[in-house]
Coordinates of C-alpha atoms and ligand atoms in Angstrom, one line a residue:
X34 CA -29.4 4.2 10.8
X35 CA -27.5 2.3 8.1
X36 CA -23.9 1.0 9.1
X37 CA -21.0 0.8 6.6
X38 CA -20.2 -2.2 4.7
X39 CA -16.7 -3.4 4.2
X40 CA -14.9 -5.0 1.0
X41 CA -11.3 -6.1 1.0
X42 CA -9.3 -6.2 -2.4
X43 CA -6.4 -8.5 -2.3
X44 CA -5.8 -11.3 -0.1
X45 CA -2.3 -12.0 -0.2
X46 CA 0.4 -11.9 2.5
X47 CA -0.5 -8.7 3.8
X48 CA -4.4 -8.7 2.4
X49 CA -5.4 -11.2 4.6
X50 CA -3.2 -9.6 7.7
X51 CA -5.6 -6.6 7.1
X52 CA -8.7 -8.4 6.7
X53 CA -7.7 -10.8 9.8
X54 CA -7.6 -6.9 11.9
X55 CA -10.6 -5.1 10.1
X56 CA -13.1 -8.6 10.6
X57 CA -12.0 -8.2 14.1
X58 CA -13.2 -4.8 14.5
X59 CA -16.3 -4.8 12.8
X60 CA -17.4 -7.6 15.6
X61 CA -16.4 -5.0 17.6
X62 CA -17.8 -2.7 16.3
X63 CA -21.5 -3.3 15.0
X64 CA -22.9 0.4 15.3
X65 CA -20.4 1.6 12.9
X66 CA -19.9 -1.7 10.4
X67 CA -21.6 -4.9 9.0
X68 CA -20.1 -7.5 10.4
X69 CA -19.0 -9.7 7.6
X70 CA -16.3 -8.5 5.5
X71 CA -16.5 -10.0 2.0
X72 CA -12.7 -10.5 0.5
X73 CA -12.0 -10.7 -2.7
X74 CA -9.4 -13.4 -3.5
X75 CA -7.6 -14.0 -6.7
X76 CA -8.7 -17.3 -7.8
X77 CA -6.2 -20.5 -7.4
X78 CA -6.1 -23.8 -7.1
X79 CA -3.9 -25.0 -4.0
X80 CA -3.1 -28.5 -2.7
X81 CA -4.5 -29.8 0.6
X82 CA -3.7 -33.1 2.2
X83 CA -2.7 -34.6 -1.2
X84 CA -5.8 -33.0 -3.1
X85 CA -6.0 -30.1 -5.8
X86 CA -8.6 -27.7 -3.9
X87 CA -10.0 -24.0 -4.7
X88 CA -8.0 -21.5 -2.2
X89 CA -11.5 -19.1 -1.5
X90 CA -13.4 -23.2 -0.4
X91 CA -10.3 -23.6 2.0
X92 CA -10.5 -20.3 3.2
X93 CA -14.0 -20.4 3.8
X94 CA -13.9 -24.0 5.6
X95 CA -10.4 -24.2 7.5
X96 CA -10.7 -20.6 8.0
X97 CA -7.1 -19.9 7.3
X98 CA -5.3 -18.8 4.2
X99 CA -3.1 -21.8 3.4
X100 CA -1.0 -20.7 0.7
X101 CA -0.4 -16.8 1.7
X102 CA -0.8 -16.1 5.4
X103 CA -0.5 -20.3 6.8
X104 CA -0.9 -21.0 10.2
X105 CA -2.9 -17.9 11.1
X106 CA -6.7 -18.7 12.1
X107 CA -8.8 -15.7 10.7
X108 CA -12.3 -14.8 11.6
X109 CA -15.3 -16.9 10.8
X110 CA -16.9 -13.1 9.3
X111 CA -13.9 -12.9 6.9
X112 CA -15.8 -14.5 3.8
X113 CA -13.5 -15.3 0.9
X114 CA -15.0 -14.4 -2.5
X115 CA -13.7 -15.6 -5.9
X116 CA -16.1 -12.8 -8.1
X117 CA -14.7 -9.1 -7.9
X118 CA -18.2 -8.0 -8.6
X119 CA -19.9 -9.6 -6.2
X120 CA -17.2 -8.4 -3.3
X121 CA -17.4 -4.9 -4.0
X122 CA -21.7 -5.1 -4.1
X123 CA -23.0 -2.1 -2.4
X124 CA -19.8 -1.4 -0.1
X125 CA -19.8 1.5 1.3
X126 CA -15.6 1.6 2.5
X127 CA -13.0 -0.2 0.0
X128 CA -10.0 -1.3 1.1
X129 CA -7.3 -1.9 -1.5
X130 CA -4.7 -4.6 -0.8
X131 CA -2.6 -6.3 -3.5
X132 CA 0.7 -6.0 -5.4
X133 CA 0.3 -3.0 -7.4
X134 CA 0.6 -4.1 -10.5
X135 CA -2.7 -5.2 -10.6
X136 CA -4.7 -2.3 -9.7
X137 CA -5.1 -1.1 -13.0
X138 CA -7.1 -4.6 -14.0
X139 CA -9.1 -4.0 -11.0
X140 CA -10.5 -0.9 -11.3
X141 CA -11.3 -1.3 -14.9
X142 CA -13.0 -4.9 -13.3
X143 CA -15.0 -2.7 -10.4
X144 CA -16.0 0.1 -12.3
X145 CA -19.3 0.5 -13.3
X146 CA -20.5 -1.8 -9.9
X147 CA -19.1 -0.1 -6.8
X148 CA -22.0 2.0 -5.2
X149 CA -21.6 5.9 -6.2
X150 CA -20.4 6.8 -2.6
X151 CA -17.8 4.6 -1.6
X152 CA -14.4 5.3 -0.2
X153 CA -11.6 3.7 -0.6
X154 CA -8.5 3.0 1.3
X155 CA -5.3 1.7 -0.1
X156 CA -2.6 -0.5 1.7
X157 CA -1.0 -1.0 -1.3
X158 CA 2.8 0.2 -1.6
X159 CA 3.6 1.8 -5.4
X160 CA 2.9 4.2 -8.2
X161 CA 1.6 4.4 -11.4
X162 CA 3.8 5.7 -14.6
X163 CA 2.6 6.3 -17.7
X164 CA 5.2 8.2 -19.6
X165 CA 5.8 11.5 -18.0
X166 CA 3.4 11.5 -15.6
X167 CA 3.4 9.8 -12.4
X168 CA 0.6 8.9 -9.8
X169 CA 0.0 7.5 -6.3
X170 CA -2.3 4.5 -6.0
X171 CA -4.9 5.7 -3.6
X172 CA -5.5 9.1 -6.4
X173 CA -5.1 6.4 -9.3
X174 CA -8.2 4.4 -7.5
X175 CA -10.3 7.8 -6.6
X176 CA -9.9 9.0 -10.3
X177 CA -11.0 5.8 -11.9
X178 CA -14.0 5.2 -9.5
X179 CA -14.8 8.8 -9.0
X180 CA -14.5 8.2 -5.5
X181 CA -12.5 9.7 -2.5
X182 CA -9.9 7.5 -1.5
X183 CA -7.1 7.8 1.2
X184 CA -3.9 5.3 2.0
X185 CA -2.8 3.0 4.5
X186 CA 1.2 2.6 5.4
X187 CA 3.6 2.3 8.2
X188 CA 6.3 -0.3 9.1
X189 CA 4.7 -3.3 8.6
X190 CA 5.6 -6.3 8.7
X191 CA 2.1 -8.5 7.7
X192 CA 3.3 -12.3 9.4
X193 CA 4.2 -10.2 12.5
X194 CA 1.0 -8.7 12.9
X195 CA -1.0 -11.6 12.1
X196 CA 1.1 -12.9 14.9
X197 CA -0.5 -10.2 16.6
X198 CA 3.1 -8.8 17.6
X199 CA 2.6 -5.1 18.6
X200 CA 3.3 -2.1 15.7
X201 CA 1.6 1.0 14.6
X202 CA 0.7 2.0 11.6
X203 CA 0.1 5.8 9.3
X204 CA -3.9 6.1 7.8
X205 CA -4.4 9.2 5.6
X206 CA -7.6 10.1 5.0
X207 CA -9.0 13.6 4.3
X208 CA -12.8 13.6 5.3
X209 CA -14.6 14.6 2.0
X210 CA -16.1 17.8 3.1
X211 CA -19.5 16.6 1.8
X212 CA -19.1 13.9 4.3
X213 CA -19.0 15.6 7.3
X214 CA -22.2 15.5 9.2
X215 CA -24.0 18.6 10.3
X216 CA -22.8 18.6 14.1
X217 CA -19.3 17.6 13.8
X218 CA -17.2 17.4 17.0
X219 CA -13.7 18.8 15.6
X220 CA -15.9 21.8 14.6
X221 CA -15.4 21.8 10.5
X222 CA -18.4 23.4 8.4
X223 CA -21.5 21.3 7.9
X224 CA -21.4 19.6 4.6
X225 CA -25.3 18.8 4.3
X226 CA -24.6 15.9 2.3
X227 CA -24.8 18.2 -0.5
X228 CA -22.3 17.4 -3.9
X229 CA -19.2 19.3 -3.9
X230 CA -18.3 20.9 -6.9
X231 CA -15.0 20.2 -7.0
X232 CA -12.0 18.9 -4.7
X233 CA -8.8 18.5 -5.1
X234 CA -5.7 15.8 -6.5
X235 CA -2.3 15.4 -5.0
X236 CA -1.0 18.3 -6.0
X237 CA -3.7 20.5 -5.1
X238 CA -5.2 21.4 -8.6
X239 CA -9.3 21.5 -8.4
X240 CA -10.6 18.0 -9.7
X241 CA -13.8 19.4 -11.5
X242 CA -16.1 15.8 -11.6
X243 CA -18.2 16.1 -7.9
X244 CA -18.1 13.7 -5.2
X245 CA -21.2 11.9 -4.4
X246 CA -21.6 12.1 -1.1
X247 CA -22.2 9.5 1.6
X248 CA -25.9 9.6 2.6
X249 CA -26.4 11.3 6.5
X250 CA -27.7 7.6 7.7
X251 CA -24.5 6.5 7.5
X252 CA -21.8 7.1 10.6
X253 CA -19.2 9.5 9.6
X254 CA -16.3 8.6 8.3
X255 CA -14.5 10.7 10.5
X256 CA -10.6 10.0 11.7
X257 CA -12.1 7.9 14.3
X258 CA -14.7 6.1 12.1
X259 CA -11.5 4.9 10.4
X260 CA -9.3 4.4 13.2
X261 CA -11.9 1.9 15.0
X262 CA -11.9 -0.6 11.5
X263 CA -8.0 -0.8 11.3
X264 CA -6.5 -0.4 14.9
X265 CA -6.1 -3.0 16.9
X266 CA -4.8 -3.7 20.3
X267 CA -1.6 -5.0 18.7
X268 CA -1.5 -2.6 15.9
X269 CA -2.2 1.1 16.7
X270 CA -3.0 3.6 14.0
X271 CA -1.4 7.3 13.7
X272 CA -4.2 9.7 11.7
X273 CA -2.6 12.1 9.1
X274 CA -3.8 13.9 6.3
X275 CA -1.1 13.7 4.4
X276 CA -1.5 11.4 1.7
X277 CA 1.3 12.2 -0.7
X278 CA 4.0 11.6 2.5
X279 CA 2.4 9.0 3.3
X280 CA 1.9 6.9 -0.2
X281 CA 5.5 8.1 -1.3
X282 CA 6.8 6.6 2.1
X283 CA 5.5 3.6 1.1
X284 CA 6.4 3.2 -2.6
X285 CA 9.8 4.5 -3.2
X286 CA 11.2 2.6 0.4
X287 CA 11.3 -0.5 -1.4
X288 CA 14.1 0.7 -4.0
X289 CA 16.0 1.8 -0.8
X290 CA 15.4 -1.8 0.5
X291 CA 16.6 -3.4 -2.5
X292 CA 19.8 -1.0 -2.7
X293 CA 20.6 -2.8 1.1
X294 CA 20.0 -6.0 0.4
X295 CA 22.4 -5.6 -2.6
X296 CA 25.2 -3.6 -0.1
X297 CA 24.7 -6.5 2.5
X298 CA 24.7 -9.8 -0.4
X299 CA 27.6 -8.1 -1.2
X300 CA 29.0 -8.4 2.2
X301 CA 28.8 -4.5 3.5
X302 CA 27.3 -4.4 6.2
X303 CA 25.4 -1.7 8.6
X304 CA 27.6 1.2 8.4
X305 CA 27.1 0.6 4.3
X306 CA 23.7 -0.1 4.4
X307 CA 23.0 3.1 6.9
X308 CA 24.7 5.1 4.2
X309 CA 22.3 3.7 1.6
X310 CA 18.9 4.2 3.7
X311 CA 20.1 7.9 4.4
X312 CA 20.7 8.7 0.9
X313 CA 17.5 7.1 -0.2
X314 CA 15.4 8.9 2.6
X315 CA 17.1 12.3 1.1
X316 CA 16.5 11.3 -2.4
X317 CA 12.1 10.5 -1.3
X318 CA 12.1 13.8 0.3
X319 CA 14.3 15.3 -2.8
X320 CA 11.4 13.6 -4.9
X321 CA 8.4 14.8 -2.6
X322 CA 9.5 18.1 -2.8
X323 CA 10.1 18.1 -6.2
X324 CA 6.7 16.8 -7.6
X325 CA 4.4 17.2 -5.1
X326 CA 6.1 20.7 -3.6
X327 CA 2.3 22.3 -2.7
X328 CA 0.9 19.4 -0.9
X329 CA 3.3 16.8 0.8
X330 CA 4.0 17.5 4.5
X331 CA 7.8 16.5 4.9
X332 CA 7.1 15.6 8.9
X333 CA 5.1 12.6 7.8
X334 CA 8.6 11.3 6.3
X335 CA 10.3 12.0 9.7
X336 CA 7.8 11.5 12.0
X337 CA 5.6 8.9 10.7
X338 CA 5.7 5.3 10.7
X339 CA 5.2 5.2 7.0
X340 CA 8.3 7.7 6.8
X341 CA 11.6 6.7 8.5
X342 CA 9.5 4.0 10.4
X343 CA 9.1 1.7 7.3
X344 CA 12.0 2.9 5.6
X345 CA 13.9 0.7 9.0
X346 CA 11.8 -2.1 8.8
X347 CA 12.4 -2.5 5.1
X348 CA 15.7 -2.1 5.1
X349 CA 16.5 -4.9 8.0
X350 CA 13.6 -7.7 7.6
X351 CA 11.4 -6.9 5.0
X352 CA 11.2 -9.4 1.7
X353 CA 12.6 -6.5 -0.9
X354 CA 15.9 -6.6 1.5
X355 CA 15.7 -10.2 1.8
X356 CA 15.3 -11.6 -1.2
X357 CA 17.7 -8.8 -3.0
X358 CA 20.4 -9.7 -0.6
X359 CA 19.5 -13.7 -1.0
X360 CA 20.3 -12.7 -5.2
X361 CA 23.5 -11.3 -4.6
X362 CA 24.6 -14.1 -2.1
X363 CA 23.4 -16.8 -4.8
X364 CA 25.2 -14.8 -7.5
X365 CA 21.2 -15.3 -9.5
X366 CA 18.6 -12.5 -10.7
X367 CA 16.1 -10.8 -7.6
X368 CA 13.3 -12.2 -10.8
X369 CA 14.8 -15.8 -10.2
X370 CA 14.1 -15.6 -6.8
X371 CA 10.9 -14.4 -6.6
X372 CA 9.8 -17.1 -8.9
X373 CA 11.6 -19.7 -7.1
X374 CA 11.6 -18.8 -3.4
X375 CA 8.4 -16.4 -2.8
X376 CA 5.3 -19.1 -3.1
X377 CA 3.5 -16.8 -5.5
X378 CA 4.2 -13.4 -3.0
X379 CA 5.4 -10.2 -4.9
X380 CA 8.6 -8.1 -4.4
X381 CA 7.2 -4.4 -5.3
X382 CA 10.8 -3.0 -5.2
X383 CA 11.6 -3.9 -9.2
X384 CA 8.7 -2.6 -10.8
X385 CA 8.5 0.8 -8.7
X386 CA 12.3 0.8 -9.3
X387 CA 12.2 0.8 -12.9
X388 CA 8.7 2.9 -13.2
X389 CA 10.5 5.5 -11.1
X390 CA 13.4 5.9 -13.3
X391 CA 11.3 6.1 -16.6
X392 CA 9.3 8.5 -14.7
X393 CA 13.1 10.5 -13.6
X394 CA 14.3 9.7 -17.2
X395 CA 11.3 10.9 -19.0
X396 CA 11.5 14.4 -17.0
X397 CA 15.7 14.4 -17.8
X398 CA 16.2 14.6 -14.0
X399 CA 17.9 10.9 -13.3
X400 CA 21.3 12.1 -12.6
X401 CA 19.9 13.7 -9.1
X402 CA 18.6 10.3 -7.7
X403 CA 21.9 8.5 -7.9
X404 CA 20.3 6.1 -5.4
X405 CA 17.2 5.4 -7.4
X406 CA 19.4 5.4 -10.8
X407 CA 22.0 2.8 -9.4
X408 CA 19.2 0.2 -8.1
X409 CA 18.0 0.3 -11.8
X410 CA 21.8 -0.1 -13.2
X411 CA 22.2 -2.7 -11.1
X412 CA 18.7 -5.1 -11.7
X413 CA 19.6 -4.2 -15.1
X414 CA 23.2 -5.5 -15.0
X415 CA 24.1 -2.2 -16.3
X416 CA 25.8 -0.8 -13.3
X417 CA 28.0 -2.7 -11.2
X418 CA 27.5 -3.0 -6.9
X419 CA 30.9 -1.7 -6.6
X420 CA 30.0 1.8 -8.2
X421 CA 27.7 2.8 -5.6
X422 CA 30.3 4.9 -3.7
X423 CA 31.6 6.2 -6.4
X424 CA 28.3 7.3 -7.5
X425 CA 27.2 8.7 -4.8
X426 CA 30.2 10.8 -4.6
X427 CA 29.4 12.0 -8.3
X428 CA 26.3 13.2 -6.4
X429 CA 27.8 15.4 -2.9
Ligands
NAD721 P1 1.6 -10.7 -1.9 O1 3.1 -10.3 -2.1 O2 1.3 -11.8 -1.0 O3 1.1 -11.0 -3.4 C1 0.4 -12.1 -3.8 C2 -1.1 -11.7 -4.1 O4 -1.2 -11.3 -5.4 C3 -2.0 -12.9 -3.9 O5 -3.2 -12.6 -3.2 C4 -2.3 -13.3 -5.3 O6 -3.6 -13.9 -5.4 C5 -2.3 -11.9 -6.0 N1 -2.3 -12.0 -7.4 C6 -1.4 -12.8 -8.2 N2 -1.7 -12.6 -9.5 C7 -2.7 -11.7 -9.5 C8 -3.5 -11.1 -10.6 N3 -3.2 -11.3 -11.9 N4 -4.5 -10.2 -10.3 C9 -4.7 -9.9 -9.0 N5 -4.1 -10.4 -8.0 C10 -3.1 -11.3 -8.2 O7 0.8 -9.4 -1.6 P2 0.7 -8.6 -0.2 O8 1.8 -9.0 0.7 O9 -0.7 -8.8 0.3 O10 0.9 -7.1 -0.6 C11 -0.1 -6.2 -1.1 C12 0.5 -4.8 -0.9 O11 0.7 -4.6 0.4 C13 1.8 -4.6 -1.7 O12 1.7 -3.3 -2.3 C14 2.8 -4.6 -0.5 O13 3.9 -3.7 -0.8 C15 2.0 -4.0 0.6 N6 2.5 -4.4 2.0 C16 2.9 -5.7 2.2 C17 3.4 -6.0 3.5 C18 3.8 -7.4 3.8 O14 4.4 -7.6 4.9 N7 3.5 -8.4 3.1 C19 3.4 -5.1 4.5 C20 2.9 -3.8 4.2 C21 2.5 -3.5 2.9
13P722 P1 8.2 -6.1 1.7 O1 7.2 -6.1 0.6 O2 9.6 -5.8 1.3 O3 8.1 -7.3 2.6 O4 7.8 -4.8 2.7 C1 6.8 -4.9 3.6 C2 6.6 -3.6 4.1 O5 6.1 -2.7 3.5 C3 7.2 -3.3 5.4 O6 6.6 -2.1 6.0

């Protein structure tokens, strides 16, 4: 039987961190995967020892990913690729790993040469605004490919794990029902392989184009399946299907983690910034509810580690905290400092910050996120550090 074939999108901080785990696994795992991952990596040209040198050549010789994840030897089956195309080639699992700004480019890049029954994951933390109208990543991806596509997120820190420092991590992933093979241990109905007529978005409204299904020579792609290509003995993986909780989690933590690294650069210190990562956790579930009130699960937010779990991590060591709380110490801009301070990394909280409030704004609902509304005000220089109590009394 035919094994599944694994292409990485992204290969920055965290990128390589996942492709580091997932070229692990498929060693380890040869009756389910190919061994060699291919990665796609964002072209650039990087100095080593003195000379000007392509970063997918260094990756490929030294085996390590000098300019994003240094120090860090990765597996010799973790093949850096420069061509998009040629990465994605007859794939049969996607994973999705880069600052999400990009995603759009991508997936106008891939479509058209991804085969017809891939699946996709996304690590990727973010949405997608246009207007009124809001989406998640991983249904962003599945409606541009036509393919199913679930999410990755927890509290995760990439240099830790590449450090192989112990964590766990949230996969959702929602077995396409014409995926499931005919015996299938957890008992669901036999899919046959056959096309679905329809399926369903985040918000549970039938998506009319079908699913092409994953041919029956292929292992499932059960919870397991996908548990055995990302957990690691140093990174264990929680199953969900939730992917709403799960991607909003993700996405709208890193406003919260700017908010505290403003609070804290501003010389507040726990008992402020625990005020700030409450109100933000009740203003994701306010949110959750709000827009996706048939299909999010609000345990994932409590229980999960891509609910309260990464809304901790971000909030005390993650890069949107640091670097917001480096701004306010330097009295500079959180741009200034990514330019200057982040070797070419991305901080995800500013653009989700102000495509979440044009999103709010749009809909005439801003004045009930007084969290998300005052992390706008204040990249914007329109609203002042010193409010936020203030505000968030407006808002008992
Ligand atoms: P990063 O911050 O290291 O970003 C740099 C990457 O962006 C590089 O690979 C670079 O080549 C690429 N890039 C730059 N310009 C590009 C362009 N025009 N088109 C395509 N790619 C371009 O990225 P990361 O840390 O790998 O983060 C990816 C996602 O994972 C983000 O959504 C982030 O929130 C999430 N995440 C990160 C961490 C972490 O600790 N780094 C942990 C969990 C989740
Ligand atoms: P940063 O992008 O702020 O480093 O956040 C990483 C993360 O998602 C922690 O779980």
């Amino acid at each position: 039987s035919k094994r599944h074939k694994v292409a990485l999108i992204g290969s920055g901080n965290w990128g390589t961190t996942v492709g580091k785990l997932m070229a692990e696994n498929t060693s380890e795992h040869p009756n389910i995967f190919e061994k060699d991952v291919q990665m796609w990596v964002y072209e650039e040209t990087v100095e080593v020892d003195g000379n000007p040198q392509k970063l997918t050549e260094v990756i490929n010789s030294k085996h390590e990913n000098v300019k994003y994840l240094p120090k860090i030897k990765l597996p010799t089956n973790l093949i850096a690729n420069p061509s998009l195309v040629d990465t994605v080639k007859d794939a049969t699992i996607l994973v999705f790993n880069l600052p999400h700004e990009f995603i759009g480019n991508i997936c106008k890049q891939i479509k058209g040469h991804i085969s017809p029954y891939a699946r996709g994951i996304s690590c990727i933390k973010g949405v997608t605004v246009t207007d009124d109208k809001i989406e998640l990543i991983s249904e962003y991806i599945g409606e541009h490919l036509n393919i199913y596509c679930g999410a990755l997120s927890g509290a995760n820190i990439a240099s830790e794990i590449a450090n192989e420092m112990w964590c766990e991590t949230t996969i959702a992933y929602n077995t396409p029902p014409c995926d499931l093979h005919a015996v299938n241990s957890n008992g669901h109905a036999n899919g046959n392989g056959q096309p679905v007529e329809e399926h369903r978005d985040s918000r549970g409204q039938i998506i009319k184009t079908p699913l092409v299904p994953v041919p029956q020579d292929y292992p499932e792609l059960s919870h397991e399946a996908l548990r055995s290509l990302f957990q690691r003995p140093y990174f264990t993986v929680s199953m969900v299907s939730d992917v709403v909780g799960v991607s909003l989690g993700g996405a709208l933590k890193n406003i919260v983690a700017l908010a505290c690294g403003f609070v804290e650069g501003n010389g507040w210190n726990m008992t402020a910034k625990t005020a700030v990562m409450r109100r933000g956790m009740l203003e994701i579930i306010q949110f959750a509810r709000e827009f996706y009130p048939e299909t999010v699960q609000e345990k994932t937010l409590w229980e999960e580690s891509a609910g309260w779990g990464d809304m901790i991590v971000s909030c005390t060591s993650a890069r949107n905290w640091r670097y917001s709380k480096m701004a306010v110490e330097r009295g500079v801009s959180i741009q200034e400092i990514e330019r200057t301070e982040l070797n070419g990394q991305k901080l995800q909280g500013i653009s989700t910050s102000r495509e979440v409030s044009s999103f709010l704004r749009a809909r005439g609902v801003e004045d009930k996120y007084p969290l998300f509304k005052a992390v706008e005000g204040i990249l914007d220089q329109t609203i002042k550090l010193e409010d936020i109590p203030h505000l968030f009394r407006k808002a008992q």
